[in-house]
Coordinates of C-alpha atoms in Angstrom, one line a residue:
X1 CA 0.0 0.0 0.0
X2 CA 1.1 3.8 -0.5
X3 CA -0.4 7.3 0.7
X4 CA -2.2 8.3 -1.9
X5 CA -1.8 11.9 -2.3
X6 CA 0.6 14.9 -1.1
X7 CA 3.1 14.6 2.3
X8 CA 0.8 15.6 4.4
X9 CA 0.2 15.5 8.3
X10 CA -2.2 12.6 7.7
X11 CA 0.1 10.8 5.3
X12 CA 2.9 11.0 8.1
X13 CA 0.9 9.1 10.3
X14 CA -0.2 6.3 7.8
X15 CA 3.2 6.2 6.7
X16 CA 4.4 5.4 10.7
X17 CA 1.2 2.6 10.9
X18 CA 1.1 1.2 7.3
X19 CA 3.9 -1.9 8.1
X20 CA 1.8 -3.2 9.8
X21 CA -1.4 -3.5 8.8
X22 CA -4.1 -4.8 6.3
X23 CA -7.1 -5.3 4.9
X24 CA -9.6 -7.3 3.4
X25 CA -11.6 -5.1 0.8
X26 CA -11.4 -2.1 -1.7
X27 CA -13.2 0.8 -1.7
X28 CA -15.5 2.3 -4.5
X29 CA -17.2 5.7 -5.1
X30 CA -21.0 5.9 -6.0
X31 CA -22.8 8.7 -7.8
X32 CA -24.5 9.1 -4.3
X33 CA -20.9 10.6 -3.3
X34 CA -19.2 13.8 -5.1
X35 CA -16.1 13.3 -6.4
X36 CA -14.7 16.5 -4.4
X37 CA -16.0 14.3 -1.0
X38 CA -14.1 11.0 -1.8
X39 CA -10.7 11.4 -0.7
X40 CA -8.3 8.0 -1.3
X41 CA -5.8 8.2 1.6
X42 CA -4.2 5.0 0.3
X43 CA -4.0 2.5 -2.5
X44 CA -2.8 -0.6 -3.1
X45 CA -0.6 -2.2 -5.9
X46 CA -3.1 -2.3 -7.9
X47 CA -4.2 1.2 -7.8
X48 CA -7.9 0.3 -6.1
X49 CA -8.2 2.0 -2.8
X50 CA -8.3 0.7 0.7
X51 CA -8.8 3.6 3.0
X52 CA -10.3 6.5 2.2
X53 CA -12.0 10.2 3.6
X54 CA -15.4 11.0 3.1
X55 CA -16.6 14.8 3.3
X56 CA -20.1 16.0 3.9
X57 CA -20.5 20.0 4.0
X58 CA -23.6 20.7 6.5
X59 CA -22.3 24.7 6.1
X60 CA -19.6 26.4 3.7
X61 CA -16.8 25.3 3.8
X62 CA -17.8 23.0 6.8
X63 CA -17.3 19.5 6.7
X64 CA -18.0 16.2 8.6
X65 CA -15.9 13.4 7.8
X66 CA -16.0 10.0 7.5
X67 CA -12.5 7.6 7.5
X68 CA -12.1 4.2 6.4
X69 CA -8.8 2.9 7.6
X70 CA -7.2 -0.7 7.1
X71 CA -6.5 -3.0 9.6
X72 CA -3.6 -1.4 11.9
X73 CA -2.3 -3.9 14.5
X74 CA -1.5 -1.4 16.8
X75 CA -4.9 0.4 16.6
X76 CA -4.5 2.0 20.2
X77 CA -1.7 4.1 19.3
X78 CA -3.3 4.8 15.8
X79 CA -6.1 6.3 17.3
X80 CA -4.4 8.1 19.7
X81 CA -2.1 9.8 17.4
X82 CA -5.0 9.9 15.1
X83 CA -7.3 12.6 17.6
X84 CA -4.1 14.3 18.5
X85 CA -4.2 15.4 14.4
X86 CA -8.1 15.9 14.0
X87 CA -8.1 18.9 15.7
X88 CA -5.8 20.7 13.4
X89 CA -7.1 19.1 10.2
X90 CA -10.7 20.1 11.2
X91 CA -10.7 22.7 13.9
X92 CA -14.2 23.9 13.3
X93 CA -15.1 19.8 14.8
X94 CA -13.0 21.0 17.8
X95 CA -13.8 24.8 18.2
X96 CA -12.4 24.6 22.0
X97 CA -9.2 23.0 21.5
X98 CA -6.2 24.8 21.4
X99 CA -3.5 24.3 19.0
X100 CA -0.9 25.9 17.4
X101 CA -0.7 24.2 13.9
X102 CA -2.3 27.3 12.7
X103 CA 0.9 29.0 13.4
X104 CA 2.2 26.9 10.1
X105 CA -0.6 27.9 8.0
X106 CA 0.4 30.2 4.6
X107 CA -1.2 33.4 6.3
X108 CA 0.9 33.4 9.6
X109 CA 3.9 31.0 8.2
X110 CA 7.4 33.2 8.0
X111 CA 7.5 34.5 4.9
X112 CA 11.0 32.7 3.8
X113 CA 9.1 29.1 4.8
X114 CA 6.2 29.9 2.2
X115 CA 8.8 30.9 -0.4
X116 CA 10.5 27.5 0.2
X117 CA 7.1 25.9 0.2
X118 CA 6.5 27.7 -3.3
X119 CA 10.0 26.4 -4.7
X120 CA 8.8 22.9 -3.7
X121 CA 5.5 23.4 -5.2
X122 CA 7.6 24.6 -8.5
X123 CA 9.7 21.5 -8.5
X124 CA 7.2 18.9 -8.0
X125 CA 5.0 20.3 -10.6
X126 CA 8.4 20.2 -12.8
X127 CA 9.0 16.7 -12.4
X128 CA 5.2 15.9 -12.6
X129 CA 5.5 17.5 -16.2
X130 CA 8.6 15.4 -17.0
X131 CA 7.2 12.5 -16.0
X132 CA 4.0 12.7 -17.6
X133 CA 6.5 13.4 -21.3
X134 CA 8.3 10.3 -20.2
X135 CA 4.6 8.6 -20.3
X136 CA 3.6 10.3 -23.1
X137 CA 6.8 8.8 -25.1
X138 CA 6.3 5.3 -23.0
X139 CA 3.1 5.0 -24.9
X140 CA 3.8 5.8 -28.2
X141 CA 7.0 4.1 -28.7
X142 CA 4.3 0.7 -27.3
X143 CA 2.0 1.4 -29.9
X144 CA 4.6 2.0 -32.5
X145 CA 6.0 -1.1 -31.9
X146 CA 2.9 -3.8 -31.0
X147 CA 4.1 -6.3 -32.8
X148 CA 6.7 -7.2 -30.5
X149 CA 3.8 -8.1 -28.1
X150 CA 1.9 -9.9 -31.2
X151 CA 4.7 -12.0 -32.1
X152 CA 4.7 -13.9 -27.8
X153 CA 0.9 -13.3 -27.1
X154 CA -1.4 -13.1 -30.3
X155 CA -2.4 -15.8 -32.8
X156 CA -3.8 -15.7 -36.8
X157 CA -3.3 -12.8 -38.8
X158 CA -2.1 -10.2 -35.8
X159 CA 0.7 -13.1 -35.5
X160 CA 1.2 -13.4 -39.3
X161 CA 1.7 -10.0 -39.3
X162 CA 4.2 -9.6 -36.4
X163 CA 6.5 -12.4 -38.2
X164 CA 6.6 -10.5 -41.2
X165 CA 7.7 -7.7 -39.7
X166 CA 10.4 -9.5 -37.8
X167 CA 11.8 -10.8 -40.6
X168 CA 11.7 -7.7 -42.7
X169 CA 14.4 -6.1 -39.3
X170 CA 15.9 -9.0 -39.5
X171 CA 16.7 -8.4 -43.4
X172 CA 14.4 -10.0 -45.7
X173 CA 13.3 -8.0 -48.8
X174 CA 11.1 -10.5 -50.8
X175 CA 8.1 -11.6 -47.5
X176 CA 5.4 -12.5 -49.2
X177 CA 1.9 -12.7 -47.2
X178 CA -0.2 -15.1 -49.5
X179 CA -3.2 -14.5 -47.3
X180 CA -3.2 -10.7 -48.9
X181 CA -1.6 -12.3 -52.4
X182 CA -4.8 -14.9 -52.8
X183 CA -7.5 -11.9 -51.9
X184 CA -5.5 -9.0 -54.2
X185 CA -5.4 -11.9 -57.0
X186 CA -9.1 -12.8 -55.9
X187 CA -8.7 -16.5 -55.6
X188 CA -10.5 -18.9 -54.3
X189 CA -10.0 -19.3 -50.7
X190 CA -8.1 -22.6 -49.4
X191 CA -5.5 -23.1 -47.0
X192 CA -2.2 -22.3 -48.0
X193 CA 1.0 -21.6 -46.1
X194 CA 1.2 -17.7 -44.6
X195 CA 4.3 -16.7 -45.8
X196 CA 6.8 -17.1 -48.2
X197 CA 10.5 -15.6 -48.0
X198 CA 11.6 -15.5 -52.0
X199 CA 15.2 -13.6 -51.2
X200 CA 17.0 -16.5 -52.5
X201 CA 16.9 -20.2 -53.8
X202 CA 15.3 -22.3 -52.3
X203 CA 12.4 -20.7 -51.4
X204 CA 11.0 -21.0 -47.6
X205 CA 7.1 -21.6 -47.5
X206 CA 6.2 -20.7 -43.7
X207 CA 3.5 -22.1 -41.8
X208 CA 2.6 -19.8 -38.2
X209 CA 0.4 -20.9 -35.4
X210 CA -0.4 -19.3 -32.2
X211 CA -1.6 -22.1 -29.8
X212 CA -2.6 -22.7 -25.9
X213 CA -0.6 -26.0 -25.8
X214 CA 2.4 -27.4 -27.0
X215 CA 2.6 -28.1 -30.9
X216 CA 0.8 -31.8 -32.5
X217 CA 2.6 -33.2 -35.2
X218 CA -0.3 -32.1 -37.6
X219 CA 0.4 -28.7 -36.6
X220 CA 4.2 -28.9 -36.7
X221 CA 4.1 -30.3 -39.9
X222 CA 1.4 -28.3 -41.6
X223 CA 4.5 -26.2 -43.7
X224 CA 6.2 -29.2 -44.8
X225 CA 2.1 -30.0 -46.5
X226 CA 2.4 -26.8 -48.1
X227 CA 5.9 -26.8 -49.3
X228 CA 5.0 -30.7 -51.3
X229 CA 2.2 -28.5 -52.7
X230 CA 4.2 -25.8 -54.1
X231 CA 6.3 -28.3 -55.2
X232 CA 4.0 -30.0 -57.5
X233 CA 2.2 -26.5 -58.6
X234 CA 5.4 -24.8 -59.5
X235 CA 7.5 -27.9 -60.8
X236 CA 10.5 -26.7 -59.1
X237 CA 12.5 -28.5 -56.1
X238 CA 13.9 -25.8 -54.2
X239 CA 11.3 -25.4 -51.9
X240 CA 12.1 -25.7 -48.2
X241 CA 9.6 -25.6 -45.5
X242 CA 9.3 -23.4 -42.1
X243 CA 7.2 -23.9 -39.1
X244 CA 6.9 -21.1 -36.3
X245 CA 4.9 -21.5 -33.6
X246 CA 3.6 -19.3 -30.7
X247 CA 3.4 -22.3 -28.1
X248 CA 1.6 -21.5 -24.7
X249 CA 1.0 -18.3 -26.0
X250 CA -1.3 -17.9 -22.6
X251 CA 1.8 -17.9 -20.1
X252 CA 5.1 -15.8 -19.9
X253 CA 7.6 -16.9 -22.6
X254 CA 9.8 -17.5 -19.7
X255 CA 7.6 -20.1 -18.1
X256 CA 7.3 -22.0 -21.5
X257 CA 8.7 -25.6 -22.4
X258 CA 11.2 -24.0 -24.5
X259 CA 13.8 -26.3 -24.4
X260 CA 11.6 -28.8 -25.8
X261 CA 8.5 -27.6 -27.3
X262 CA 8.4 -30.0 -30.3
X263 CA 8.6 -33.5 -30.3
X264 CA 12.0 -35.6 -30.3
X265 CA 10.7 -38.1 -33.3
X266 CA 9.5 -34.9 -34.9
X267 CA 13.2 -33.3 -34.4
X268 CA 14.6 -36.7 -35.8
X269 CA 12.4 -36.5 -38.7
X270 CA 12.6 -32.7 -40.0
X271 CA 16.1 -32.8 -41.4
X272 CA 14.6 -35.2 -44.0
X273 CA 11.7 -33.2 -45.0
X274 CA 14.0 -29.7 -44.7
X275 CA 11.8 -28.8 -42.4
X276 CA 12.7 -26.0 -39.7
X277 CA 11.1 -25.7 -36.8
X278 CA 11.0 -22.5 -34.5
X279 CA 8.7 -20.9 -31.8
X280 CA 8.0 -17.5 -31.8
X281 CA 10.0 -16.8 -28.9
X282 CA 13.1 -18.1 -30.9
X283 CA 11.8 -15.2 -33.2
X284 CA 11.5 -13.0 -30.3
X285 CA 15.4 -13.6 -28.4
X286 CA 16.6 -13.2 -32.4
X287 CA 15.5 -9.7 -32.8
X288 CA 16.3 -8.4 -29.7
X289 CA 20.1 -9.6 -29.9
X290 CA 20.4 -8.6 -33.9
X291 CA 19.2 -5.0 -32.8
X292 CA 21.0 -4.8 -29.4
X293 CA 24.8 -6.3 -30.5
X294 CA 23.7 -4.7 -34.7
X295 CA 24.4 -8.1 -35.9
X296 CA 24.8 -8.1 -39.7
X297 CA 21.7 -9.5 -41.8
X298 CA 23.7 -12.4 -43.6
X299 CA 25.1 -13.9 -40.5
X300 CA 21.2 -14.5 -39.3
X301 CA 19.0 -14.9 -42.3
X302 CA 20.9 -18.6 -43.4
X303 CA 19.5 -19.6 -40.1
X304 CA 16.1 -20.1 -41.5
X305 CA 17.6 -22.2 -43.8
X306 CA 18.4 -25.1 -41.7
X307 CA 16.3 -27.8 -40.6
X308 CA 15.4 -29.2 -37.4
X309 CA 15.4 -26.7 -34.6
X310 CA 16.5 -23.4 -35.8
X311 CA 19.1 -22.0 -33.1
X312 CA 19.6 -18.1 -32.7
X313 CA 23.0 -18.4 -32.4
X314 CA 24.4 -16.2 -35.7
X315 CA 26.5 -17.9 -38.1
X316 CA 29.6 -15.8 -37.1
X317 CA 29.3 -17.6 -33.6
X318 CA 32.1 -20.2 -32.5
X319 CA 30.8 -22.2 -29.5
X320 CA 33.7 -21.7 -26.8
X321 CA 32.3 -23.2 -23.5
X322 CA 30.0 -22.7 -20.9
X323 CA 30.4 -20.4 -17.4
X324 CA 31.9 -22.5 -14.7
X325 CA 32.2 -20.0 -11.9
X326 CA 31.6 -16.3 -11.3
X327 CA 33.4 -13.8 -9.1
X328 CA 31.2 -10.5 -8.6
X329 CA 33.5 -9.0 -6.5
X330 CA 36.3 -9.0 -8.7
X331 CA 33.9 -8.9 -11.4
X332 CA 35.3 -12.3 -13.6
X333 CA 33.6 -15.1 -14.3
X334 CA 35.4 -18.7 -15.7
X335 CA 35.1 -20.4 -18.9
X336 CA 35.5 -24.4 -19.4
X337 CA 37.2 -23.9 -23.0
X338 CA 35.4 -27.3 -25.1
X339 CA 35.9 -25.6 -28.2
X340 CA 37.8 -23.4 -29.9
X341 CA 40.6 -21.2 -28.6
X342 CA 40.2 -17.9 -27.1
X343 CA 42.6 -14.9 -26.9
X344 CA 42.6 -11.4 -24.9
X345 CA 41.8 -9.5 -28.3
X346 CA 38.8 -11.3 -29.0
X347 CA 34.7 -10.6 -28.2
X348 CA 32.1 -13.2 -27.1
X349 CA 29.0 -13.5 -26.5
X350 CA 26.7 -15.1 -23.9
X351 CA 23.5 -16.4 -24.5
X352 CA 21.2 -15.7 -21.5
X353 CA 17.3 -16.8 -21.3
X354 CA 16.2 -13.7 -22.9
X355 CA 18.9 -12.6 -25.8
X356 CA 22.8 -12.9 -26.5
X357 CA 24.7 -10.1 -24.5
X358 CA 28.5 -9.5 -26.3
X359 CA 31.1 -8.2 -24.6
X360 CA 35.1 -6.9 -25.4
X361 CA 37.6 -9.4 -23.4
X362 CA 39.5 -6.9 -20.8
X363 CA 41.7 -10.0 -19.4
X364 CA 42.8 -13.9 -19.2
X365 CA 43.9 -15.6 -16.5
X366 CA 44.9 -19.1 -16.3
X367 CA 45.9 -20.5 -12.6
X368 CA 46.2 -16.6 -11.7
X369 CA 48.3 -15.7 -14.3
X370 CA 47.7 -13.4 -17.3
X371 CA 47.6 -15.3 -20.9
X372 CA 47.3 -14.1 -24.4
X373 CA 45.3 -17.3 -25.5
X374 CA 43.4 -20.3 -23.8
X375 CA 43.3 -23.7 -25.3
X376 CA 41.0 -26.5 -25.3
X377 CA 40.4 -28.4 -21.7
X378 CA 41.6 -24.7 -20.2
X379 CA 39.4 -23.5 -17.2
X380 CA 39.5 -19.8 -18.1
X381 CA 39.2 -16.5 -16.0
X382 CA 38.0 -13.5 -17.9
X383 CA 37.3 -10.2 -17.3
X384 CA 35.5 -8.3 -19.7
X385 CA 35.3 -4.4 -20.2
X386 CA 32.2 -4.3 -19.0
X387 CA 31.3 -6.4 -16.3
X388 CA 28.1 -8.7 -16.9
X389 CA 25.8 -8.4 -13.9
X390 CA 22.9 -10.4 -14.7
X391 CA 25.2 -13.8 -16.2
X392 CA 24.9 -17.5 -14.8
X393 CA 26.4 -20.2 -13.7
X394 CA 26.4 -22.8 -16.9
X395 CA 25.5 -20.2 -19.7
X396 CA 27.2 -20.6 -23.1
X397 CA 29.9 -18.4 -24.1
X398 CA 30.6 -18.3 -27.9
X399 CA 33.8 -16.6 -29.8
X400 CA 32.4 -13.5 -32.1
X401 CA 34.3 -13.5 -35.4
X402 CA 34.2 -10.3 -38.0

């Protein structure tokens, strides 16, 4: 929970209490109640309100009030601290107690206090405004780019369309969406295959699903149909076929079978049929490392090429070895070297759950002792020039060449 409006006295005192406390409901307005009268003193995570003041004029600019608190465990002290305050918030409720809050009020405050009162007015407001561009900017750049959502959440043609783009950042020229081809033609409907990338021989006939589950054969295999009718309608062989598939769609890509989604037979099968096989997620991790480490276009667009599952690992990517240990506080990790040689002037990368982070090599150490180059069976140290925070125990590192 948080107060839901200025510092004020009020919010002090929920502030002290709010540890400890809870509650079992959230609080609506009615049209009975004007929206002047309903104060929100706090809110929870959710932005719904759990305690809130309720005005009631009976004379100008003379209230009654109701408050709604949450559960306070200490609700003793609460309430004693809470009448000590009433009678400054509301003194026409205690016209015979005698305070001296009103010495703090803007008409008998020292005149240098309200000017520093003014000044924090002036800032607030400033970083209110700031915030509110940041927003502004939040949004658009959300809805300028939907289709990164699209391509982990959305199915049919939103998901069609969220490929295409994909591929298009990714460096295909000649994406062809034979949905929109068959009506501009006017055709007869029938199922066909969604896409077709025609930048060079063979050509790769796509089939895109967004599903609950995890992929049937049926559905995994639905390109590999198209591509043997292409086949026989164009009397060429240089077809290949492409299946990507938004599995789970309903759950956080994160929480997906991903190492796994299709089918081991169906794996052992596909390089017969040159069939590739790729979720949407793949898709996803792609883009965001082409765009973050600006990855040339030929070292990722041969990857769609290949049968089986479709790695996102670039083609200018020599598999080194995976993390062993990591060192925060001298900020190095280790490297088992299985493949490969590394040396002090090269870059890797490391493939984390979410994209491929690169990185310069700073250093090498082997048994504490700075190398030029580590071989294969070497347990490497490396420090890089930039330390990577967020990296784990058993990642893979890869050599980046060109």
């Amino acid at each position: 929970m948080y107060c839901y409006k200025t510092r004020t006295i009020l919010s002090d005192l929920l502030n002290t209490y709010i540890k400890d406390s809870s509650f079992y409901c959230t609080l609506q307005n009615e049209y009975k109640i004007d929206g002047k009268n309903w104060l929100p003193l706090l809110k929870n995570k959710y932005n719904l309100t759990v305690s809130v003041a309720i005005a009631h004029e009976y004379e100008e600019n003379k209230h009654t009030w109701i408050l709604i608190f949450p559960q306070f465990r200490n609700k003793t002290d609460f309430v004693l601290e809470l009448f000590k305050l009433l009678p400054n918030l509301v003194p026409h409720l205690f016209p015979y107690y005698e305070g001296n809050l009103w010495l703090h009020k803007e008409e008998y405050e020292l005149p240098k206090v309200n000017q520093l009162e003014d000044e924090k007015k002036a800032i607030k407001q400033k970083c209110d405004d700031e915030i509110e561009r940041i927003n502004i900017q939040i949004e658009k750049e959300k809805e300028a780019n939907k289709f990164w959502y699209d391509l982990i959440r959305d199915t049919d043609d939103a998901l069609v369309q969220a490929v295409i783009k994909t591929l298009r950042m990714l460096g295909f020229e000649k994406v062809v969406n034979v949905d929109e081809e068959i009506k501009t033609k006017g055709d007869d409907a029938f199922l066909r295959e969604d896409i077709q990338i025609k930048d060079i021989s063979p050509i790769l006939v796509v089939d895109i699903k967004g599903i609950i589950g995890l992929p049937s054969d049926p559905e995994a295999l639905q390109a590999h149909k198209h591509a043997t009718m292409r086949i026989k309608e164009w009397n060429r062989t240089d077809i290949n076929c492409l299946t990507i598939i938004n599995h789970q769609r309903n759950i956080p890509p994160l929480d997906r079978e991903n190492n796994m989604p299709y089918r081991k037979e169906l794996l052992d099968s596909a390089s017969q049929m040159d069939l590739g096989l790729m979720t949407t997620w793949d898709l996803y991790r792609l883009l965001r490392s082409f765009l973050r480490n600006k990855w040339k276009p030929e070292n990722v667009k041969h990857l769609f090429y290949k049968s089986q599952r479709i790695s996102i690992i670039p083609m200018n990517y020599e598999y080194v070895g995976k993390i062993e240990h990591i060192w925060k506080k001298t900020e190095a990790f280790s490297v088992v070297v299985e493949k490969s040689t590394l040396e002090s002037s090269d870059k890797i990368g490391i493939e984390t759950p979410i994209e491929i982070l690169e990185y310069e090599i700073a250093t090498l150490m082997l048994n504490d002792i700075k190398v030029k180059k580590a071989e294969i069976g070497d347990e490497i140290g490396i420090k890089t020039k930039q330390f990577p925070s967020n990296i784990k125990e058993r990642l893979c590192v890869y050599k980046v060449h060109g």
